[in-house]
C-alpha cells in the first residue's frame, strides 16, 4: 500500500524554484551595487560614452554592448598598439604590431611577464600597447603574450601605468595559463580609454574585462602613483 501523502512532495517541488531564486539574487562579482553619487556619475558617463544597444543574453537590466571599442578620447595619443584578425585557413589569429615601445619600457614589461611565468625563451609572441593622455603625468602600457598549442592557447598579460620616472604600477595581470582556445578559463583586459569619468579633472583608466561569455567595464583611478578601482559593471553576459 502506498504511503499517505504528508505534504513533503510540495516542499520537494519548491526546491528548483528556490534554487532559481538563489541564483538570481547571487551577487555578481563584476557588477556590485552602484549606490553612491560618485558611482552613479561614473556609470552614467560610461553608459553614454561607450554603451551600445544591449545584446541578447541573460545579463542585468542595464546590459550594454561593448563590442565597438574604438572610442578613445581625442587627447589620447597612441604610441604603440596592435590588432589581431582571424585567419580561417590557419585556424588562428594573426596579430600585427603598430608602433614600438622604447627599449626601457619593453624591458620593464617583459620583466613583469617573466614574473608571471612566461619563460625567457618563450615560443609565443608578445605584443605591446602604450597610450598617453596630455592631461595625465603618466602613460598606460600593456604587454600581451600568446602561444597556440593545438586546441589550447597559452596566455599572459600585464597592464600597468608608468610615470615619468619609469616607475610602474601594475593595474591588471594574468599569470601564464594554458587554456582551451574556444572556451578560455581566463579573464583578459582591453584598454578602452583614458578619460575624466567624474568631471573632477582627473584622468582615469577605463578597461574592458573579458571572461568567457562575460564582458564588463572597470574604471581605475590614478592618484599620486597609486591605483584604485572605483567602478565595475555594465557590459553583458550570455
Short mmCIF file of C-alpha atoms in Angstrom, two decimals, residues 2-232:
data_model
loop_
_atom_site.label_atom_id
_atom_site.label_comp_id
_atom_site.label_asym_id
_atom_site.label_seq_id
_atom_site.Cartn_x
_atom_site.Cartn_y
_atom_site.Cartn_z
CA UNK A 2 1.43 3.43 -0.90
CA UNK A 3 2.37 5.72 1.99
CA UNK A 4 -0.03 8.56 2.76
CA UNK A 5 0.68 11.99 1.34
CA UNK A 6 2.19 14.01 4.19
CA UNK A 7 2.84 17.17 2.17
CA UNK A 8 6.53 16.57 1.63
CA UNK A 9 6.01 16.38 -2.11
CA UNK A 10 5.15 20.07 -2.37
CA UNK A 11 8.24 21.02 -0.36
CA UNK A 12 10.42 18.96 -2.69
CA UNK A 13 8.85 20.56 -5.75
CA UNK A 14 9.70 24.01 -4.42
CA UNK A 15 13.42 23.26 -4.30
CA UNK A 16 14.08 24.07 -8.01
CA UNK A 17 12.19 27.36 -7.58
CA UNK A 18 14.22 28.25 -4.50
CA UNK A 19 17.46 27.37 -6.30
CA UNK A 20 16.48 29.59 -9.21
CA UNK A 21 15.73 32.50 -6.89
CA UNK A 22 19.01 31.98 -5.07
CA UNK A 23 20.87 32.06 -8.40
CA UNK A 24 19.09 35.24 -9.46
CA UNK A 25 19.92 37.03 -6.21
CA UNK A 26 23.53 35.84 -6.07
CA UNK A 27 25.92 38.79 -6.10
CA UNK A 28 27.74 39.40 -9.39
CA UNK A 29 31.43 40.00 -8.53
CA UNK A 30 31.86 42.14 -11.66
CA UNK A 31 28.71 44.22 -11.10
CA UNK A 32 28.43 45.17 -7.42
CA UNK A 33 25.61 47.53 -6.39
CA UNK A 34 26.17 51.11 -7.54
CA UNK A 35 24.57 53.17 -4.80
CA UNK A 36 26.58 56.31 -4.05
CA UNK A 37 26.56 59.51 -6.12
CA UNK A 38 30.13 59.09 -7.40
CA UNK A 39 29.46 55.57 -8.68
CA UNK A 40 26.25 56.64 -10.39
CA UNK A 41 28.06 59.55 -12.05
CA UNK A 42 30.72 57.21 -13.44
CA UNK A 43 28.07 54.71 -14.58
CA UNK A 44 26.11 57.42 -16.40
CA UNK A 45 29.29 58.65 -18.11
CA UNK A 46 30.20 55.13 -19.25
CA UNK A 47 26.69 54.31 -20.49
CA UNK A 48 26.50 57.49 -22.54
CA UNK A 49 30.02 57.21 -23.96
CA UNK A 50 30.72 53.52 -24.51
CA UNK A 51 27.49 51.51 -24.36
CA UNK A 52 25.59 50.38 -27.43
CA UNK A 53 22.30 48.54 -27.65
CA UNK A 54 22.05 45.63 -25.25
CA UNK A 55 22.76 42.27 -26.94
CA UNK A 56 20.58 39.25 -26.42
CA UNK A 57 21.53 37.35 -23.31
CA UNK A 58 20.85 36.81 -19.62
CA UNK A 59 22.60 39.91 -18.33
CA UNK A 60 21.29 42.60 -15.97
CA UNK A 61 18.64 45.12 -16.99
CA UNK A 62 21.26 47.75 -17.86
CA UNK A 63 23.32 45.44 -20.07
CA UNK A 64 25.06 47.10 -22.98
CA UNK A 65 27.12 46.04 -25.96
CA UNK A 66 30.84 46.79 -25.66
CA UNK A 67 31.99 45.31 -28.95
CA UNK A 68 32.56 48.73 -30.58
CA UNK A 69 35.73 49.62 -28.70
CA UNK A 70 37.27 52.28 -30.99
CA UNK A 71 36.07 55.09 -28.72
CA UNK A 72 39.27 56.68 -27.44
CA UNK A 73 39.16 60.30 -26.34
CA UNK A 74 40.61 62.83 -28.77
CA UNK A 75 43.51 63.71 -26.46
CA UNK A 76 44.75 60.11 -26.13
CA UNK A 77 47.97 59.58 -28.07
CA UNK A 78 48.63 56.03 -29.24
CA UNK A 79 52.36 55.34 -29.07
CA UNK A 80 52.03 51.62 -29.79
CA UNK A 81 49.18 49.24 -30.39
CA UNK A 82 48.34 46.02 -32.20
CA UNK A 83 45.40 44.39 -33.93
CA UNK A 84 44.52 40.75 -34.50
CA UNK A 85 42.48 39.17 -37.30
CA UNK A 86 41.30 35.59 -37.57
CA UNK A 87 42.91 33.51 -40.32
CA UNK A 88 40.39 30.76 -41.13
CA UNK A 89 42.84 28.73 -43.21
CA UNK A 90 45.32 28.61 -40.33
CA UNK A 91 42.59 28.39 -37.68
CA UNK A 92 44.46 31.02 -35.68
CA UNK A 93 44.60 34.73 -35.01
CA UNK A 94 47.27 36.76 -36.76
CA UNK A 95 48.40 39.89 -34.95
CA UNK A 96 50.30 42.93 -36.23
CA UNK A 97 52.24 45.36 -34.07
CA UNK A 98 51.83 49.06 -34.84
CA UNK A 99 54.34 51.45 -33.34
CA UNK A 100 57.09 50.45 -30.96
CA UNK A 101 57.83 50.85 -27.27
CA UNK A 102 61.14 52.18 -26.03
CA UNK A 103 63.77 49.58 -25.09
CA UNK A 104 63.45 50.64 -21.43
CA UNK A 105 59.67 50.19 -21.37
CA UNK A 106 59.88 46.93 -23.29
CA UNK A 107 62.35 45.57 -20.73
CA UNK A 108 60.10 46.67 -17.88
CA UNK A 109 57.02 44.96 -19.34
CA UNK A 110 58.90 41.80 -20.31
CA UNK A 111 60.27 41.60 -16.77
CA UNK A 112 56.69 41.73 -15.47
CA UNK A 113 55.73 38.89 -17.83
CA UNK A 114 58.68 36.83 -16.57
CA UNK A 115 57.36 37.22 -13.04
CA UNK A 116 54.01 35.92 -14.29
CA UNK A 117 55.59 32.72 -15.60
CA UNK A 118 56.49 33.50 -19.22
CA UNK A 119 59.88 31.82 -19.87
CA UNK A 120 62.86 33.82 -21.13
CA UNK A 121 62.89 31.98 -24.46
CA UNK A 122 59.13 31.61 -24.87
CA UNK A 123 57.87 30.12 -28.13
CA UNK A 124 54.95 32.55 -28.48
CA UNK A 125 54.62 36.20 -29.45
CA UNK A 126 54.37 39.33 -27.31
CA UNK A 127 52.55 42.49 -28.41
CA UNK A 128 52.54 45.90 -26.77
CA UNK A 129 50.14 48.80 -26.27
CA UNK A 130 51.18 52.21 -24.97
CA UNK A 131 48.78 55.16 -24.61
CA UNK A 132 49.33 58.66 -23.28
CA UNK A 133 46.93 61.45 -22.35
CA UNK A 134 48.09 65.06 -22.48
CA UNK A 135 46.14 65.63 -19.24
CA UNK A 136 47.97 62.95 -17.22
CA UNK A 137 51.52 62.74 -15.98
CA UNK A 138 51.77 59.04 -16.80
CA UNK A 139 51.22 56.56 -19.63
CA UNK A 140 49.40 53.23 -19.60
CA UNK A 141 51.12 50.20 -21.11
CA UNK A 142 50.14 46.62 -21.79
CA UNK A 143 52.11 43.53 -22.78
CA UNK A 144 50.17 40.56 -24.15
CA UNK A 145 51.77 37.14 -24.68
CA UNK A 146 50.14 34.24 -26.53
CA UNK A 147 51.21 30.85 -27.86
CA UNK A 148 48.86 28.49 -29.70
CA UNK A 149 49.29 24.79 -28.86
CA UNK A 150 46.83 22.67 -30.85
CA UNK A 151 43.34 23.30 -29.46
CA UNK A 152 44.82 25.15 -26.46
CA UNK A 153 46.50 28.51 -26.06
CA UNK A 154 48.99 29.88 -23.53
CA UNK A 155 48.21 33.42 -22.41
CA UNK A 156 49.71 36.00 -20.11
CA UNK A 157 49.38 39.77 -19.87
CA UNK A 158 50.13 42.77 -17.72
CA UNK A 159 48.59 46.26 -17.72
CA UNK A 160 50.47 49.00 -15.87
CA UNK A 161 50.77 52.74 -15.53
CA UNK A 162 54.28 54.12 -15.96
CA UNK A 163 55.22 57.50 -14.54
CA UNK A 164 57.78 59.99 -15.86
CA UNK A 165 60.49 58.30 -13.79
CA UNK A 166 59.79 54.90 -15.44
CA UNK A 167 58.22 53.52 -12.27
CA UNK A 168 55.44 51.03 -12.95
CA UNK A 169 52.25 50.35 -11.02
CA UNK A 170 50.52 47.15 -12.15
CA UNK A 171 46.77 47.54 -12.69
CA UNK A 172 45.86 44.08 -14.02
CA UNK A 173 47.78 40.87 -14.63
CA UNK A 174 47.20 37.39 -15.98
CA UNK A 175 49.69 34.75 -14.82
CA UNK A 176 50.71 32.39 -17.62
CA UNK A 177 47.91 29.89 -18.18
CA UNK A 178 47.19 27.20 -20.74
CA UNK A 179 43.52 27.05 -21.63
CA UNK A 180 41.08 25.94 -24.32
CA UNK A 181 41.14 28.38 -27.24
CA UNK A 182 37.35 28.24 -27.76
CA UNK A 183 36.29 28.18 -24.09
CA UNK A 184 39.08 30.03 -22.27
CA UNK A 185 39.07 29.85 -18.49
CA UNK A 186 40.75 33.22 -18.02
CA UNK A 187 39.97 36.91 -17.76
CA UNK A 188 41.89 39.24 -20.04
CA UNK A 189 41.79 43.01 -20.35
CA UNK A 190 41.40 45.53 -23.15
CA UNK A 191 42.24 49.22 -22.84
CA UNK A 192 39.18 51.26 -23.80
CA UNK A 193 40.02 54.86 -22.96
CA UNK A 194 41.75 57.39 -20.72
CA UNK A 195 39.11 59.85 -19.60
CA UNK A 196 37.77 62.02 -16.78
CA UNK A 197 34.80 59.88 -15.70
CA UNK A 198 33.79 62.02 -12.70
CA UNK A 199 34.24 65.53 -14.07
CA UNK A 200 36.91 66.42 -11.49
CA UNK A 201 39.78 66.94 -13.94
CA UNK A 202 41.50 63.63 -13.11
CA UNK A 203 42.18 61.12 -15.89
CA UNK A 204 41.07 57.54 -15.18
CA UNK A 205 41.94 54.29 -16.95
CA UNK A 206 38.91 52.55 -18.48
CA UNK A 207 39.23 48.82 -19.13
CA UNK A 208 37.05 46.08 -20.58
CA UNK A 209 37.19 42.79 -18.70
CA UNK A 210 36.66 39.76 -20.91
CA UNK A 211 35.87 36.34 -19.49
CA UNK A 212 34.11 33.55 -21.35
CA UNK A 213 30.68 34.96 -22.36
CA UNK A 214 31.01 37.74 -19.77
CA UNK A 215 32.17 41.29 -20.54
CA UNK A 216 32.16 44.35 -18.28
CA UNK A 217 33.76 47.76 -17.70
CA UNK A 218 36.14 48.77 -14.94
CA UNK A 219 37.46 52.22 -14.08
CA UNK A 220 40.77 52.70 -12.26
CA UNK A 221 41.63 55.98 -10.55
CA UNK A 222 45.28 57.06 -10.57
CA UNK A 223 46.25 59.38 -7.72
CA UNK A 224 49.83 60.13 -6.62
CA UNK A 225 51.17 56.96 -8.19
CA UNK A 226 48.60 54.67 -6.57
CA UNK A 227 45.73 52.91 -8.33
CA UNK A 228 42.23 52.15 -7.09
CA UNK A 229 39.32 50.50 -8.90
CA UNK A 230 36.38 52.89 -8.49
CA UNK A 231 33.83 51.22 -10.76
CA UNK A 232 33.00 47.76 -12.08
#
